[in-house]
Coordinates of C-alpha atoms in Angstrom, one line a residue:
X699 CA 12.2 -28.9 9.8
X700 CA 11.5 -32.3 12.6
X701 CA 9.2 -31.8 15.2
X702 CA 5.6 -32.1 15.4
X703 CA 3.5 -28.6 13.5
X704 CA -0.2 -27.7 13.5
X705 CA -2.9 -25.8 13.3
X706 CA -5.7 -24.1 15.7
X707 CA -8.7 -22.4 14.2
X708 CA -9.6 -19.4 15.8
X709 CA -12.2 -16.5 15.4
X710 CA -9.5 -14.6 16.2
X711 CA -6.7 -14.9 14.6
X712 CA -5.9 -17.4 11.5
X713 CA -4.3 -19.9 13.6
X714 CA -1.8 -20.9 15.9
X715 CA 1.7 -23.0 14.1
X716 CA 3.0 -25.0 16.9
X717 CA 6.5 -26.8 15.8
X718 CA 8.6 -29.2 18.3
X719 CA 6.8 -28.0 21.3
X720 CA 3.3 -28.3 22.9
X721 CA 0.2 -26.5 23.3
X722 CA 0.0 -24.1 26.0
X723 CA 3.2 -24.6 27.4
X724 CA 4.6 -21.4 25.9
X725 CA 6.7 -18.6 28.7
X726 CA 9.4 -19.7 30.9
X727 CA 11.3 -18.0 33.3
X728 CA 14.8 -16.7 33.4
X729 CA 17.0 -16.1 36.5
X730 CA 19.3 -13.3 36.4
X731 CA 21.1 -11.6 39.3
X732 CA 20.5 -7.2 40.0
X733 CA 23.8 -5.5 39.1
X734 CA 22.4 -3.0 41.6
X735 CA 22.2 -5.3 45.1
X736 CA 22.7 -8.8 43.5
X737 CA 19.1 -10.2 44.3
X738 CA 17.9 -12.9 42.5
X739 CA 15.1 -11.6 40.0
X740 CA 12.8 -13.2 37.7
X741 CA 12.4 -12.0 34.1
X742 CA 10.4 -13.9 30.7
X743 CA 12.0 -14.5 27.4
X744 CA 10.9 -11.4 25.9
X745 CA 11.8 -9.2 28.6
X746 CA 13.8 -6.3 27.7
X747 CA 14.0 -4.4 30.9
X748 CA 14.7 -5.9 34.6
X749 CA 13.0 -4.4 37.4
X750 CA 14.0 -5.2 41.2
X751 CA 11.3 -6.0 42.9
X752 CA 14.2 -5.7 46.2
X753 CA 16.1 -2.3 46.0
X754 CA 13.6 -1.3 42.7
X755 CA 16.2 -0.1 40.3
X756 CA 15.4 -0.7 36.7
X757 CA 17.8 -1.8 34.3
X758 CA 17.6 -2.1 30.4
X759 CA 18.9 -5.1 28.3
X760 CA 20.4 -5.7 25.4
X761 CA 22.6 -8.3 23.2
X762 CA 23.4 -8.3 19.6
X763 CA 21.2 -11.1 18.0
X764 CA 19.5 -13.2 20.6
X765 CA 19.2 -14.2 23.8
X766 CA 21.0 -16.4 24.9
X767 CA 19.6 -19.2 27.7
X768 CA 20.8 -22.0 29.1
X769 CA 19.2 -24.9 30.9
X770 CA 20.6 -26.5 34.4
X771 CA 22.4 -28.9 34.3
X772 CA 20.8 -31.8 36.6
X773 CA 22.9 -35.0 35.7
X774 CA 26.2 -33.7 35.7
X775 CA 29.1 -36.0 34.0
X776 CA 32.2 -35.5 31.9
X777 CA 32.9 -34.1 28.8
X778 CA 29.5 -31.3 29.4
X779 CA 28.4 -30.1 25.9
X780 CA 26.1 -26.8 24.5
X781 CA 23.2 -27.4 21.6
X782 CA 21.0 -24.3 20.3
X783 CA 18.0 -24.7 19.5
X784 CA 15.6 -21.9 18.4
X785 CA 13.1 -20.2 20.6
X786 CA 10.5 -18.7 18.3
X787 CA 6.9 -16.7 19.5
X788 CA 5.7 -13.8 17.1
X789 CA 3.2 -13.2 14.3
X790 CA 3.9 -14.3 10.4
X791 CA 1.9 -13.1 7.8
X792 CA 2.0 -15.2 4.6
X793 CA 0.6 -14.4 1.0
X794 CA -1.9 -17.2 0.4
X795 CA -3.7 -17.0 -2.4
X796 CA -5.8 -14.0 -3.5
X797 CA -5.2 -12.6 -0.1
X798 CA -3.1 -11.8 3.2
X799 CA -3.6 -14.5 6.0
X800 CA -1.7 -14.4 9.5
X801 CA -0.6 -16.9 12.1
X802 CA 0.7 -17.1 15.6
X803 CA 4.3 -19.0 15.2
X804 CA 6.2 -21.1 18.1
X805 CA 8.6 -22.8 16.8
X806 CA 11.7 -24.6 19.4
X807 CA 13.8 -26.5 17.0
X808 CA 17.7 -27.9 17.2
X809 CA 20.2 -25.1 15.4
X810 CA 22.5 -28.2 14.6
X811 CA 21.8 -30.7 12.0
X812 CA 23.0 -33.8 13.9
X813 CA 19.8 -36.3 13.9
X814 CA 21.1 -37.8 17.7
X815 CA 19.7 -34.5 19.7
X816 CA 16.7 -34.4 20.7
X817 CA 13.9 -32.8 17.7
X818 CA 12.5 -30.1 20.8
X819 CA 12.8 -29.1 23.9
X820 CA 9.7 -29.8 25.3
X821 CA 9.0 -29.5 29.0
X822 CA 12.4 -28.3 29.7
X823 CA 12.6 -25.1 29.3
X824 CA 8.8 -25.0 30.7
X825 CA 9.8 -26.7 33.8
X826 CA 12.9 -25.3 34.4
X827 CA 15.3 -22.1 36.2
X828 CA 16.9 -20.7 32.4
X829 CA 20.0 -18.7 33.0
X830 CA 21.7 -15.9 30.4
X831 CA 24.2 -17.7 29.1
X832 CA 28.0 -17.2 30.5
X833 CA 31.5 -16.9 29.2
X834 CA 32.4 -19.1 32.5
X835 CA 30.4 -21.2 31.5
X836 CA 32.2 -24.5 31.9
X837 CA 31.8 -27.3 28.2
X838 CA 32.0 -27.4 24.4
X839 CA 29.2 -25.3 22.6
X840 CA 27.9 -26.6 19.0
X841 CA 27.2 -23.3 17.2
X842 CA 24.1 -22.7 15.5
X843 CA 24.8 -24.2 11.9
X844 CA 20.8 -23.7 10.7
X845 CA 19.0 -20.5 8.8
X846 CA 16.2 -19.3 11.2
X847 CA 14.3 -18.5 8.0
X848 CA 14.7 -21.9 6.9
X849 CA 13.4 -23.3 10.1
X850 CA 10.3 -20.8 10.6
X851 CA 9.4 -21.2 7.1
X852 CA 9.4 -25.0 7.8
X853 CA 7.0 -24.9 10.3
X854 CA 5.0 -22.6 8.0
X855 CA 4.9 -25.3 5.2
X856 CA 5.2 -28.5 7.6
X857 CA 1.4 -26.7 8.8
X858 CA 0.5 -26.7 5.7
X859 CA 0.4 -22.5 4.7
X860 CA 0.8 -21.3 1.0
X861 CA 3.1 -19.2 0.9
X862 CA 4.8 -16.5 -1.9
X863 CA 8.0 -14.9 -1.3
X864 CA 9.1 -14.7 2.1
X865 CA 6.9 -14.5 4.9
X866 CA 7.2 -11.1 7.1
X867 CA 7.6 -12.1 11.3
X868 CA 6.1 -9.0 12.9
X869 CA 6.6 -8.4 17.0
X870 CA 8.8 -11.9 16.9
X871 CA 10.9 -13.0 20.2
X872 CA 13.6 -15.5 19.4
X873 CA 16.0 -16.6 21.6
X874 CA 18.7 -19.8 21.9
X875 CA 17.9 -21.5 24.4
X876 CA 21.0 -24.4 25.2
X877 CA 20.5 -27.8 26.2
X878 CA 23.4 -29.8 27.9
X879 CA 24.7 -32.9 27.1
X880 CA 27.0 -34.9 28.6
X881 CA 29.3 -38.4 28.2
X882 CA 27.5 -41.6 28.9
X883 CA 29.3 -45.2 28.8
X884 CA 30.0 -46.4 26.2
X885 CA 30.9 -42.5 24.1
X886 CA 26.6 -42.4 24.2
X887 CA 25.1 -38.9 25.6
X888 CA 23.0 -38.1 27.9
X889 CA 20.1 -35.5 28.8
X890 CA 21.7 -33.5 31.4
X891 CA 18.2 -32.2 32.2
X892 CA 16.4 -35.0 32.3
X893 CA 19.7 -37.6 32.2
X894 CA 17.8 -39.9 29.6
X895 CA 20.5 -41.3 26.7
X896 CA 20.0 -39.9 23.1
X897 CA 18.3 -42.8 21.3
X898 CA 20.9 -42.2 17.8
X899 CA 23.9 -42.3 17.1
X900 CA 26.2 -39.2 18.2
X901 CA 27.3 -37.6 15.0
X902 CA 28.6 -34.4 16.1
X903 CA 31.2 -32.6 14.1
X904 CA 34.0 -31.1 16.0
X905 CA 34.4 -28.7 13.4
X906 CA 30.9 -27.3 14.4
X907 CA 31.9 -26.2 18.2
X908 CA 32.9 -22.8 19.0
X909 CA 33.1 -20.7 21.8
X910 CA 30.2 -19.1 24.0
X911 CA 28.7 -15.9 22.8
X912 CA 27.3 -14.1 26.0
X913 CA 27.0 -10.7 24.9
X914 CA 24.6 -9.3 27.4
X915 CA 24.8 -5.7 28.2
X916 CA 22.6 -3.8 31.3
X917 CA 22.5 0.0 31.4
X918 CA 20.3 1.8 34.1
X919 CA 17.0 2.6 32.7
X920 CA 17.8 6.2 33.2
X921 CA 16.9 9.8 31.2
X922 CA 19.9 10.6 29.0
X923 CA 18.9 14.2 29.3
X924 CA 17.8 14.3 33.1
X925 CA 18.8 11.5 34.1
X926 CA 14.7 10.6 35.9
X927 CA 13.5 7.1 35.8
X928 CA 11.8 6.0 33.0
X929 CA 8.3 4.6 32.8
X930 CA 9.3 1.0 32.6
X931 CA 7.5 -2.5 31.8
X932 CA 9.2 -5.5 30.6
X933 CA 9.4 -5.7 27.1
X934 CA 8.8 -2.2 26.7
X935 CA 11.0 -1.2 23.2
X936 CA 10.4 2.8 24.1
X937 CA 10.4 4.5 27.8
X938 CA 8.6 7.9 28.4
X939 CA 10.8 9.7 31.0
X940 CA 8.6 10.8 34.4
X941 CA 10.9 13.9 34.8
X942 CA 10.8 15.9 31.8
X943 CA 7.9 14.3 29.3
X944 CA 11.1 12.7 27.0
X945 CA 10.3 9.6 24.7
X946 CA 13.1 7.7 24.1
X947 CA 13.4 4.2 22.2
X948 CA 16.0 1.5 23.1
X949 CA 17.3 0.7 19.9
X950 CA 20.1 -1.3 19.8
X951 CA 21.8 -0.7 23.3
X952 CA 21.2 2.4 22.3
X953 CA 18.8 5.4 23.7
X954 CA 17.2 7.1 21.1
X955 CA 14.9 10.5 21.4
X956 CA 11.9 10.4 19.7
X957 CA 9.1 13.1 18.6
X958 CA 5.5 12.0 20.5
X959 CA 2.4 13.8 20.6
X960 CA -1.3 13.7 21.9
X961 CA -4.5 13.6 20.8
X962 CA -6.8 16.2 22.2
X963 CA -9.2 14.3 24.4
X964 CA -11.2 15.0 27.4
X965 CA -11.5 12.2 29.0
X966 CA -9.8 8.8 28.6
X967 CA -9.5 5.8 30.1
X968 CA -6.2 4.3 28.3
X969 CA -4.0 6.0 26.0
X970 CA -2.3 3.8 23.1
X971 CA 0.6 4.6 21.4
X972 CA 0.5 4.2 17.3
X973 CA 4.2 4.8 15.2
X974 CA 3.7 7.2 12.5
X975 CA 6.3 6.6 9.4
X976 CA 6.9 9.1 6.6
X977 CA 7.7 6.4 3.7
X978 CA 10.9 7.5 1.6
X979 CA 11.7 5.9 -2.7
X980 CA 10.1 3.6 -3.2
X981 CA 7.1 3.5 -1.2
X982 CA 4.0 5.0 -1.9
X983 CA 4.9 8.8 -0.9
X984 CA 1.7 11.3 -1.6
X985 CA -2.3 10.3 -1.0
X986 CA -2.4 10.2 -5.0
X987 CA 0.5 7.3 -5.3
X988 CA -1.5 5.5 -2.7
X989 CA -4.3 5.8 -5.2
X990 CA -2.7 4.1 -7.9
X991 CA -0.6 1.2 -5.9
X992 CA -3.6 -0.4 -4.0
X993 CA -6.2 1.1 -6.4
X994 CA -8.2 2.2 -3.0
X995 CA -10.7 4.9 -4.0
X996 CA -8.8 8.8 -2.9
X997 CA -9.2 9.4 1.0
X998 CA -12.4 12.1 1.9
X999 CA -10.4 15.4 2.3
X1000 CA -6.9 14.5 1.0
X1001 CA -5.5 15.7 -2.0
X1002 CA -3.9 13.7 -4.3
X1003 CA -0.2 15.5 -3.3
X1004 CA -0.3 15.8 -0.1
X1005 CA 2.4 13.5 2.0
X1006 CA 1.0 10.4 3.0
X1007 CA 1.5 8.3 6.6
X1008 CA 1.9 5.3 7.3
X1009 CA 0.6 3.9 10.9
X1010 CA 1.0 1.3 12.3
X1011 CA 0.2 0.2 16.8
X1012 CA 3.4 0.3 18.6
X1013 CA 2.5 -2.4 20.6
X1014 CA 2.3 -5.8 20.7
X1015 CA -0.8 -7.0 20.2
X1016 CA -2.8 -10.2 17.6
X1017 CA -1.6 -10.3 14.1
X1018 CA -5.4 -9.9 12.7
X1019 CA -6.0 -7.2 15.0
X1020 CA -2.8 -5.4 14.1
X1021 CA -3.0 -5.4 10.8
X1022 CA -6.8 -3.8 10.7
X1023 CA -5.2 -0.9 12.7
X1024 CA -2.9 -0.2 10.1
X1025 CA -5.3 -0.5 7.3
X1026 CA -8.2 1.4 9.5
X1027 CA -5.5 4.4 10.8
X1028 CA -3.2 4.3 7.4
X1029 CA -6.5 5.4 5.4
X1030 CA -8.3 7.4 7.7
X1031 CA -5.6 9.3 10.1
X1032 CA -6.6 11.1 12.6
X1033 CA -4.8 14.6 11.0
X1034 CA -5.5 16.3 14.6
X1035 CA -3.5 14.3 16.5
X1036 CA -0.1 15.4 15.0
X1037 CA -0.9 19.3 14.5
X1038 CA -1.3 18.7 18.6
X1039 CA 0.9 20.0 21.2
X1040 CA 4.5 18.4 21.8
X1041 CA 3.8 16.4 25.8
X1042 CA 6.6 18.6 27.2
X1043 CA 4.2 19.7 30.5
X1044 CA 1.9 16.5 30.6
X1045 CA 2.7 14.6 33.9
X1046 CA 2.6 11.1 33.1
X1047 CA 2.2 9.8 36.3
X1048 CA -1.4 10.7 36.7
X1049 CA -1.8 9.0 32.9
X1050 CA -3.2 5.5 32.1
X1051 CA 0.1 5.4 29.0
X1052 CA -0.2 1.3 27.7
X1053 CA 3.7 0.1 27.2
X1054 CA 5.6 0.7 24.0
X1055 CA 6.2 -2.8 23.2
X1056 CA 6.6 -3.0 19.2
X1057 CA 9.5 -1.2 17.8
X1058 CA 9.5 1.2 15.3
X1059 CA 11.8 -0.9 12.4
X1060 CA 9.4 -3.7 13.2
X1061 CA 6.6 -0.9 12.9
X1062 CA 8.1 0.3 9.5
X1063 CA 7.8 -4.0 8.6
X1064 CA 4.5 -4.5 8.6
X1065 CA 3.7 -1.5 5.3
X1066 CA 4.5 -4.4 3.1
X1067 CA 1.7 -6.2 4.3
X1068 CA -0.7 -3.4 5.2
X1069 CA 0.3 -2.3 1.2
X1070 CA -0.3 -5.8 -0.1
X1071 CA -3.8 -6.1 2.6
X1072 CA -5.2 -3.1 0.6
X1073 CA -4.7 -3.7 -3.1
X1074 CA -7.1 -5.0 -4.9
X1075 CA -4.7 -6.5 -7.9
X1076 CA -4.2 -10.5 -7.9
X1077 CA -0.6 -9.7 -9.0
X1078 CA 0.7 -6.9 -7.2
X1079 CA 0.0 -8.2 -3.7
X1080 CA 3.0 -10.4 -4.2
X1081 CA 5.3 -7.4 -5.1
X1082 CA 3.9 -5.1 -3.0
X1083 CA 4.1 -8.1 0.1
X1084 CA 8.0 -9.0 -1.0
X1085 CA 9.3 -4.8 -0.6
X1086 CA 11.3 -2.9 1.7
X1087 CA 10.4 0.8 2.7
X1088 CA 12.8 3.0 4.1
X1089 CA 11.7 6.1 6.2
X1090 CA 12.5 9.1 7.9
X1091 CA 12.9 9.9 11.5
X1092 CA 10.3 7.8 13.0
X1093 CA 7.0 10.1 15.3
X1094 CA 4.9 8.9 18.2
X1095 CA 1.2 8.9 19.1
X1096 CA -0.8 8.7 21.9
X1097 CA -4.3 8.0 21.4
X1098 CA -7.1 8.2 23.9
X1099 CA -9.4 5.4 24.3
X1100 CA -12.6 4.8 26.7
X1101 CA -13.8 1.7 28.2
X1102 CA -16.9 0.1 26.7
X1103 CA -17.5 -3.1 28.6
X1104 CA -14.9 -5.5 26.9
X1105 CA -13.0 -3.3 24.6
X1106 CA -11.5 0.0 24.1
X1107 CA -13.1 3.0 22.4
X1108 CA -11.7 6.1 20.2
X1109 CA -15.3 7.3 19.1
X1110 CA -13.9 9.8 16.7
X1111 CA -11.9 7.4 15.4
X1112 CA -14.6 4.5 15.5
X1113 CA -12.7 2.2 16.7
X1114 CA -12.7 -0.1 19.4
X1115 CA -10.4 -2.8 20.9
X1116 CA -10.5 -5.6 23.0
X1117 CA -9.3 -5.9 26.3
X1118 CA -8.2 -9.3 25.5
X1119 CA -6.4 -8.8 22.1
X1120 CA -4.0 -6.3 24.1
X1121 CA -3.7 -9.2 26.5
X1122 CA -2.3 -11.4 24.1
X1123 CA 0.6 -10.1 24.2
X1124 CA 1.5 -11.0 27.4
X1125 CA 2.1 -14.2 25.0
X1126 CA 4.0 -12.7 22.4

């Protein structure tokens, strides 16, 4: 993979791998027209909810694989050609030696093998207003012909990461950004954003050109049961209903209802959401299976034949915090939370609910990472890390946390989360 890559050490997470883009230039802005009133709304790359500040209506956004954006054409010319770039941000977990290590991965790389295109988008995506790809956009579009997994592995290897097996990417945001090129003098190509001519000889293969794929679907953020407004946030993966207290997860363009509970609490400064998954098939099914798989001692008050459940934060957070929380709650879960009454009568408006930004599917992908991290046997670590689990229908549990200085604390679980770790999710 072309472009720079480096690792920056940090006390709070293992490192930041950056490929082909300067550090500190992560966010970019997208303009899109409100379907209700036509006003221009500003979105972030990871936003999956469009909330119009003018008419107050919210809509859910969905695309089949990637959100696809185009950079503006500042220097128009003949024979417009669009080049796809993969823009990726997320947490990467890899097995290195005898432990599981985590990194925050940020990649900007061309999705074509053509050597003449710029190695990265550089400052373009941060200084320009992007738009969703439209089928009416003029010009030819190069096909994204490289494998995203190869680009991401290349970024890890370039940063010096030693891996065993397939890395696990959790909480990722992956988009395709199309860079416009125009035909210049002497059959050269010009970057239509900066106006600079490409330094290398163009070698585009005509068979790689294909029609644009614009499959953005916009749906109203309304409860399918009662028609009430859903409690929205920009990056929400699941949304509670303010009217009937149902919970809906946004999955492949559909709202699927999820069972949820509220843990008992006298008071709480904030309620943090956690996915609870029941493994099936080859995964640990009981506490005895978990002890045999990881060589961990059987938890107190747990019988060997009792079903084991996997707990994972339902919100984006620093990768090390994500891993430690999943380990802590899966080894010593708050059993009372699952026995409490469902909150059909809870008034969400009076509660401080943290947004659900990590889908249940990605929570399931954390199970092999957690098992590999928990095991004491080096030979088992790579095997556990590379297994794939199946689960029954997910359940969501809101746990209460009190504010203590810069931390959110659950006293009964003896768990503390730094508020800075929560705000870090805005950059993923």
